[in-house]
Amino acid sequence: MNKEKIEEGNLEQIIREIAALQTLEEIKEELAKNTKFFANNGYFVEKILQSKGVERAKYYLDRLLDSLTEIKTNGVNDINLNRWTDYHDILTDSLWNFEKRDRSGNHLGWYWGNFVPQIPRQLILRYTKKNDWVLDPFMGSGTTLIECKMQGRNALGIELNRDIVTKAKERIESQKSSENVQVLIECADSTSSDFSKLIDQTNFPGFQLAILHPPYHDIIRFSDNKADLSNALDTESFISSLKKVITNSKKVLRPNGIMAIVIGDKYSDSKLEPLGFLVMNAAVEDGLILKSIVVKNYDNTKGKRNQENLWRYRALVGGFYIFKHEYIFIFQNSLERKIKKK
Ligand SMILES: C[S@@+](CC[C@H](N)C(=O)[O-])C[C@H]1O[C@@H](n2cnc3c(N)ncnc32)[C@H](O)[C@@H]1O
């Protein structure tokens, strides 16, 4: 609730006075005079001005009052549903198009193969509350963990490559947070780790959200380590290793927790390997419930930058399309089903 704004125009008082008026004409007239105070509440104001009866107008005046005085959430996140029209930056469409990488806070984008901070930000804001726990078993440069600190969430990040852990740690630890959150970083193999053992906490509530951003098989080789998923011998062994990480992550998710897997497809031997859909099936086989498939625009990796013409020529020769998208698969651990009473 924006207290300043209410004091500025004494909005509550104004709304109550308008609601006490008798006729629709009076309500609309009085509201129209005060619209400047309702800059953030355009939706309700419009509904009132469009109302054809006094009861309808009063219903929307009530809603407008609620939006200023009460907080209503879906219990999963901190979005105040009474002010849902204010959350312009929260995406609800399945197509995400980010023109630029966000560079706020400690987000530098130095790591080849990182994702844009907007991905974890959207997921964190939709699927967690302040002080919830977020898991990232492919931490890389720690984009998720930096974002967790910025949004006031606790986090555990696991990364196989020790050099990357050392570099990422510095950026993550120096990120300021408005909340007193914990951010834990481990150098380990996520295919064979018991994540619950990495959290040294009594009464640990479980992870509300797991964000998995694995290598897209061998598109970028992240290290020479055999346990590195980018060194999997073929698509089958890549999917089977990733499945282990999915299973390990699922074990520590809260019953209704969310798992998001960010992945793109690849071409190999003149055919498309649909890594995204293979992973999606693997997760569903593991008992996760698919909630959404988001398609996100995908910019050229450093390897392909400045080679657009070459790739276009190759695409024309080979009859394929150049990847411009990747997926964010969103799963829920289990859905609470309402038991019907007979
Ligand atoms: C696509 S990157 C993740 C980038 C990260 N989202 C960021 O923004 O920096 C995948 C990461 O997974 C790591 N990785 C590969 N196999 C792993 C494994 N078995 N256990 C843990 N990390 C692994 C790689 O070293 C790499 O840093």
JSON list of N, CA, C and O in Angstrom, two decimals, residues 277-303:
[
{"chain": "A", "resi": 277, "resn": "PHE", "atom": "N", "xyz": [11.93, -30.32, -25.45]},
{"chain": "A", "resi": 277, "resn": "PHE", "atom": "CA", "xyz": [10.80, -31.24, -25.28]},
{"chain": "A", "resi": 277, "resn": "PHE", "atom": "C", "xyz": [11.23, -32.55, -24.63]},
{"chain": "A", "resi": 277, "resn": "PHE", "atom": "O", "xyz": [10.47, -33.17, -23.90]},
{"chain": "A", "resi": 278, "resn": "LEU", "atom": "N", "xyz": [12.48, -32.95, -24.89]},
{"chain": "A", "resi": 278, "resn": "LEU", "atom": "CA", "xyz": [12.97, -34.18, -24.25]},
{"chain": "A", "resi": 278, "resn": "LEU", "atom": "C", "xyz": [13.05, -33.99, -22.74]},
{"chain": "A", "resi": 278, "resn": "LEU", "atom": "O", "xyz": [12.66, -34.85, -21.95]},
{"chain": "A", "resi": 279, "resn": "VAL", "atom": "N", "xyz": [13.55, -32.81, -22.35]},
{"chain": "A", "resi": 279, "resn": "VAL", "atom": "CA", "xyz": [13.67, -32.51, -20.92]},
{"chain": "A", "resi": 279, "resn": "VAL", "atom": "C", "xyz": [12.28, -32.37, -20.30]},
{"chain": "A", "resi": 279, "resn": "VAL", "atom": "O", "xyz": [12.03, -32.84, -19.19]},
{"chain": "A", "resi": 280, "resn": "MET", "atom": "N", "xyz": [11.39, -31.74, -21.05]},
{"chain": "A", "resi": 280, "resn": "MET", "atom": "CA", "xyz": [10.03, -31.57, -20.55]},
{"chain": "A", "resi": 280, "resn": "MET", "atom": "C", "xyz": [9.42, -32.95, -20.25]},
{"chain": "A", "resi": 280, "resn": "MET", "atom": "O", "xyz": [8.86, -33.18, -19.17]},
{"chain": "A", "resi": 281, "resn": "ASN", "atom": "N", "xyz": [9.59, -33.88, -21.18]},
{"chain": "A", "resi": 281, "resn": "ASN", "atom": "CA", "xyz": [9.04, -35.23, -20.97]},
{"chain": "A", "resi": 281, "resn": "ASN", "atom": "C", "xyz": [9.69, -35.91, -19.77]},
{"chain": "A", "resi": 281, "resn": "ASN", "atom": "O", "xyz": [9.02, -36.57, -18.99]},
{"chain": "A", "resi": 282, "resn": "ALA", "atom": "N", "xyz": [11.02, -35.72, -19.65]},
{"chain": "A", "resi": 282, "resn": "ALA", "atom": "CA", "xyz": [11.73, -36.36, -18.54]},
{"chain": "A", "resi": 282, "resn": "ALA", "atom": "C", "xyz": [11.18, -35.84, -17.20]},
{"chain": "A", "resi": 282, "resn": "ALA", "atom": "O", "xyz": [10.98, -36.61, -16.26]},
{"chain": "A", "resi": 283, "resn": "ALA", "atom": "N", "xyz": [10.90, -34.54, -17.14]},
{"chain": "A", "resi": 283, "resn": "ALA", "atom": "CA", "xyz": [10.39, -33.96, -15.88]},
{"chain": "A", "resi": 283, "resn": "ALA", "atom": "C", "xyz": [8.98, -34.46, -15.59]},
{"chain": "A", "resi": 283, "resn": "ALA", "atom": "O", "xyz": [8.65, -34.78, -14.45]},
{"chain": "A", "resi": 284, "resn": "VAL", "atom": "N", "xyz": [8.17, -34.57, -16.64]},
{"chain": "A", "resi": 284, "resn": "VAL", "atom": "CA", "xyz": [6.79, -35.06, -16.44]},
{"chain": "A", "resi": 284, "resn": "VAL", "atom": "C", "xyz": [6.83, -36.53, -15.99]},
{"chain": "A", "resi": 284, "resn": "VAL", "atom": "O", "xyz": [6.11, -36.94, -15.09]},
{"chain": "A", "resi": 285, "resn": "GLU", "atom": "N", "xyz": [7.76, -37.31, -16.61]},
{"chain": "A", "resi": 285, "resn": "GLU", "atom": "CA", "xyz": [7.92, -38.72, -16.19]},
{"chain": "A", "resi": 285, "resn": "GLU", "atom": "C", "xyz": [8.29, -38.82, -14.73]},
{"chain": "A", "resi": 285, "resn": "GLU", "atom": "O", "xyz": [7.98, -39.78, -14.04]},
{"chain": "A", "resi": 286, "resn": "ASP", "atom": "N", "xyz": [8.99, -37.79, -14.24]},
{"chain": "A", "resi": 286, "resn": "ASP", "atom": "CA", "xyz": [9.42, -37.79, -12.84]},
{"chain": "A", "resi": 286, "resn": "ASP", "atom": "C", "xyz": [8.29, -37.36, -11.90]},
{"chain": "A", "resi": 286, "resn": "ASP", "atom": "O", "xyz": [8.49, -37.21, -10.71]},
{"chain": "A", "resi": 287, "resn": "GLY", "atom": "N", "xyz": [7.13, -37.08, -12.46]},
{"chain": "A", "resi": 287, "resn": "GLY", "atom": "CA", "xyz": [5.98, -36.75, -11.62]},
{"chain": "A", "resi": 287, "resn": "GLY", "atom": "C", "xyz": [5.69, -35.27, -11.48]},
{"chain": "A", "resi": 287, "resn": "GLY", "atom": "O", "xyz": [4.79, -34.88, -10.74]},
{"chain": "A", "resi": 288, "resn": "LEU", "atom": "N", "xyz": [6.46, -34.43, -12.18]},
{"chain": "A", "resi": 288, "resn": "LEU", "atom": "CA", "xyz": [6.18, -33.00, -12.09]},
{"chain": "A", "resi": 288, "resn": "LEU", "atom": "C", "xyz": [4.99, -32.64, -12.98]},
{"chain": "A", "resi": 288, "resn": "LEU", "atom": "O", "xyz": [4.78, -33.29, -14.01]},
{"chain": "A", "resi": 289, "resn": "ILE", "atom": "N", "xyz": [4.28, -31.64, -12.59]},
{"chain": "A", "resi": 289, "resn": "ILE", "atom": "CA", "xyz": [3.09, -31.25, -13.35]},
{"chain": "A", "resi": 289, "resn": "ILE", "atom": "C", "xyz": [3.40, -30.00, -14.17]},
{"chain": "A", "resi": 289, "resn": "ILE", "atom": "O", "xyz": [3.82, -28.98, -13.62]},
{"chain": "A", "resi": 290, "resn": "LEU", "atom": "N", "xyz": [3.22, -30.12, -15.47]},
{"chain": "A", "resi": 290, "resn": "LEU", "atom": "CA", "xyz": [3.56, -29.00, -16.37]},
{"chain": "A", "resi": 290, "resn": "LEU", "atom": "C", "xyz": [2.51, -27.90, -16.24]},
{"chain": "A", "resi": 290, "resn": "LEU", "atom": "O", "xyz": [1.32, -28.15, -16.39]},
{"chain": "A", "resi": 291, "resn": "LYS", "atom": "N", "xyz": [2.99, -26.67, -15.93]},
{"chain": "A", "resi": 291, "resn": "LYS", "atom": "CA", "xyz": [2.05, -25.55, -15.77]},
{"chain": "A", "resi": 291, "resn": "LYS", "atom": "C", "xyz": [2.09, -24.60, -16.96]},
{"chain": "A", "resi": 291, "resn": "LYS", "atom": "O", "xyz": [1.09, -24.05, -17.36]},
{"chain": "A", "resi": 292, "resn": "SER", "atom": "N", "xyz": [3.29, -24.38, -17.51]},
{"chain": "A", "resi": 292, "resn": "SER", "atom": "CA", "xyz": [3.41, -23.42, -18.62]},
{"chain": "A", "resi": 292, "resn": "SER", "atom": "C", "xyz": [4.65, -23.71, -19.45]},
{"chain": "A", "resi": 292, "resn": "SER", "atom": "O", "xyz": [5.65, -24.21, -18.91]},
{"chain": "A", "resi": 293, "resn": "ILE", "atom": "N", "xyz": [4.57, -23.37, -20.72]},
{"chain": "A", "resi": 293, "resn": "ILE", "atom": "CA", "xyz": [5.77, -23.37, -21.56]},
{"chain": "A", "resi": 293, "resn": "ILE", "atom": "C", "xyz": [5.92, -21.93, -22.04]},
{"chain": "A", "resi": 293, "resn": "ILE", "atom": "O", "xyz": [5.05, -21.42, -22.74]},
{"chain": "A", "resi": 294, "resn": "VAL", "atom": "N", "xyz": [7.00, -21.30, -21.62]},
{"chain": "A", "resi": 294, "resn": "VAL", "atom": "CA", "xyz": [7.27, -19.93, -22.04]},
{"chain": "A", "resi": 294, "resn": "VAL", "atom": "C", "xyz": [8.33, -19.99, -23.14]},
{"chain": "A", "resi": 294, "resn": "VAL", "atom": "O", "xyz": [9.30, -20.74, -23.04]},
{"chain": "A", "resi": 295, "resn": "VAL", "atom": "N", "xyz": [8.13, -19.19, -24.17]},
{"chain": "A", "resi": 295, "resn": "VAL", "atom": "CA", "xyz": [9.14, -19.08, -25.23]},
{"chain": "A", "resi": 295, "resn": "VAL", "atom": "C", "xyz": [9.79, -17.72, -25.09]},
{"chain": "A", "resi": 295, "resn": "VAL", "atom": "O", "xyz": [9.10, -16.70, -24.99]},
{"chain": "A", "resi": 296, "resn": "LYS", "atom": "N", "xyz": [11.11, -17.73, -25.01]},
{"chain": "A", "resi": 296, "resn": "LYS", "atom": "CA", "xyz": [11.83, -16.47, -24.79]},
{"chain": "A", "resi": 296, "resn": "LYS", "atom": "C", "xyz": [12.73, -16.18, -25.99]},
{"chain": "A", "resi": 296, "resn": "LYS", "atom": "O", "xyz": [13.32, -17.12, -26.54]},
{"chain": "A", "resi": 297, "resn": "ASN", "atom": "N", "xyz": [12.83, -14.92, -26.35]},
{"chain": "A", "resi": 297, "resn": "ASN", "atom": "CA", "xyz": [13.73, -14.58, -27.47]},
{"chain": "A", "resi": 297, "resn": "ASN", "atom": "C", "xyz": [15.18, -14.88, -27.06]},
{"chain": "A", "resi": 297, "resn": "ASN", "atom": "O", "xyz": [15.54, -14.82, -25.88]},
{"chain": "A", "resi": 298, "resn": "TYR", "atom": "N", "xyz": [15.95, -15.22, -28.02]},
{"chain": "A", "resi": 298, "resn": "TYR", "atom": "CA", "xyz": [17.29, -15.71, -27.75]},
{"chain": "A", "resi": 298, "resn": "TYR", "atom": "C", "xyz": [18.24, -14.97, -28.67]},
{"chain": "A", "resi": 298, "resn": "TYR", "atom": "O", "xyz": [18.09, -15.04, -29.90]},
{"chain": "A", "resi": 299, "resn": "ASP", "atom": "N", "xyz": [19.15, -14.26, -28.08]},
{"chain": "A", "resi": 299, "resn": "ASP", "atom": "CA", "xyz": [20.09, -13.51, -28.91]},
{"chain": "A", "resi": 299, "resn": "ASP", "atom": "C", "xyz": [21.27, -14.38, -29.27]},
{"chain": "A", "resi": 299, "resn": "ASP", "atom": "O", "xyz": [21.53, -15.38, -28.62]},
{"chain": "A", "resi": 300, "resn": "ASN", "atom": "N", "xyz": [21.99, -13.95, -30.28]},
{"chain": "A", "resi": 300, "resn": "ASN", "atom": "CA", "xyz": [23.17, -14.72, -30.67]},
{"chain": "A", "resi": 300, "resn": "ASN", "atom": "C", "xyz": [24.12, -14.88, -29.50]},
{"chain": "A", "resi": 300, "resn": "ASN", "atom": "O", "xyz": [24.35, -13.95, -28.75]},
{"chain": "A", "resi": 301, "resn": "THR", "atom": "N", "xyz": [24.67, -16.07, -29.35]},
{"chain": "A", "resi": 301, "resn": "THR", "atom": "CA", "xyz": [25.71, -16.26, -28.34]},
{"chain": "A", "resi": 301, "resn": "THR", "atom": "C", "xyz": [26.96, -15.57, -28.88]},
{"chain": "A", "resi": 301, "resn": "THR", "atom": "O", "xyz": [27.05, -15.25, -30.07]},
{"chain": "A", "resi": 302, "resn": "LYS", "atom": "N", "xyz": [27.95, -15.40, -27.98]},
{"chain": "A", "resi": 302, "resn": "LYS", "atom": "CA", "xyz": [29.18, -14.74, -28.42]},
{"chain": "A", "resi": 302, "resn": "LYS", "atom": "C", "xyz": [29.77, -15.43, -29.64]},
{"chain": "A", "resi": 302, "resn": "LYS", "atom": "O", "xyz": [30.31, -14.81, -30.54]},
{"chain": "A", "resi": 303, "resn": "GLY", "atom": "N", "xyz": [29.63, -16.79, -29.68]},
{"chain": "A", "resi": 303, "resn": "GLY", "atom": "CA", "xyz": [30.21, -17.57, -30.77]},
{"chain": "A", "resi": 303, "resn": "GLY", "atom": "C", "xyz": [29.62, -17.19, -32.13]},
{"chain": "A", "resi": 303, "resn": "GLY", "atom": "O", "xyz": [30.30, -17.26, -33.14]}
]
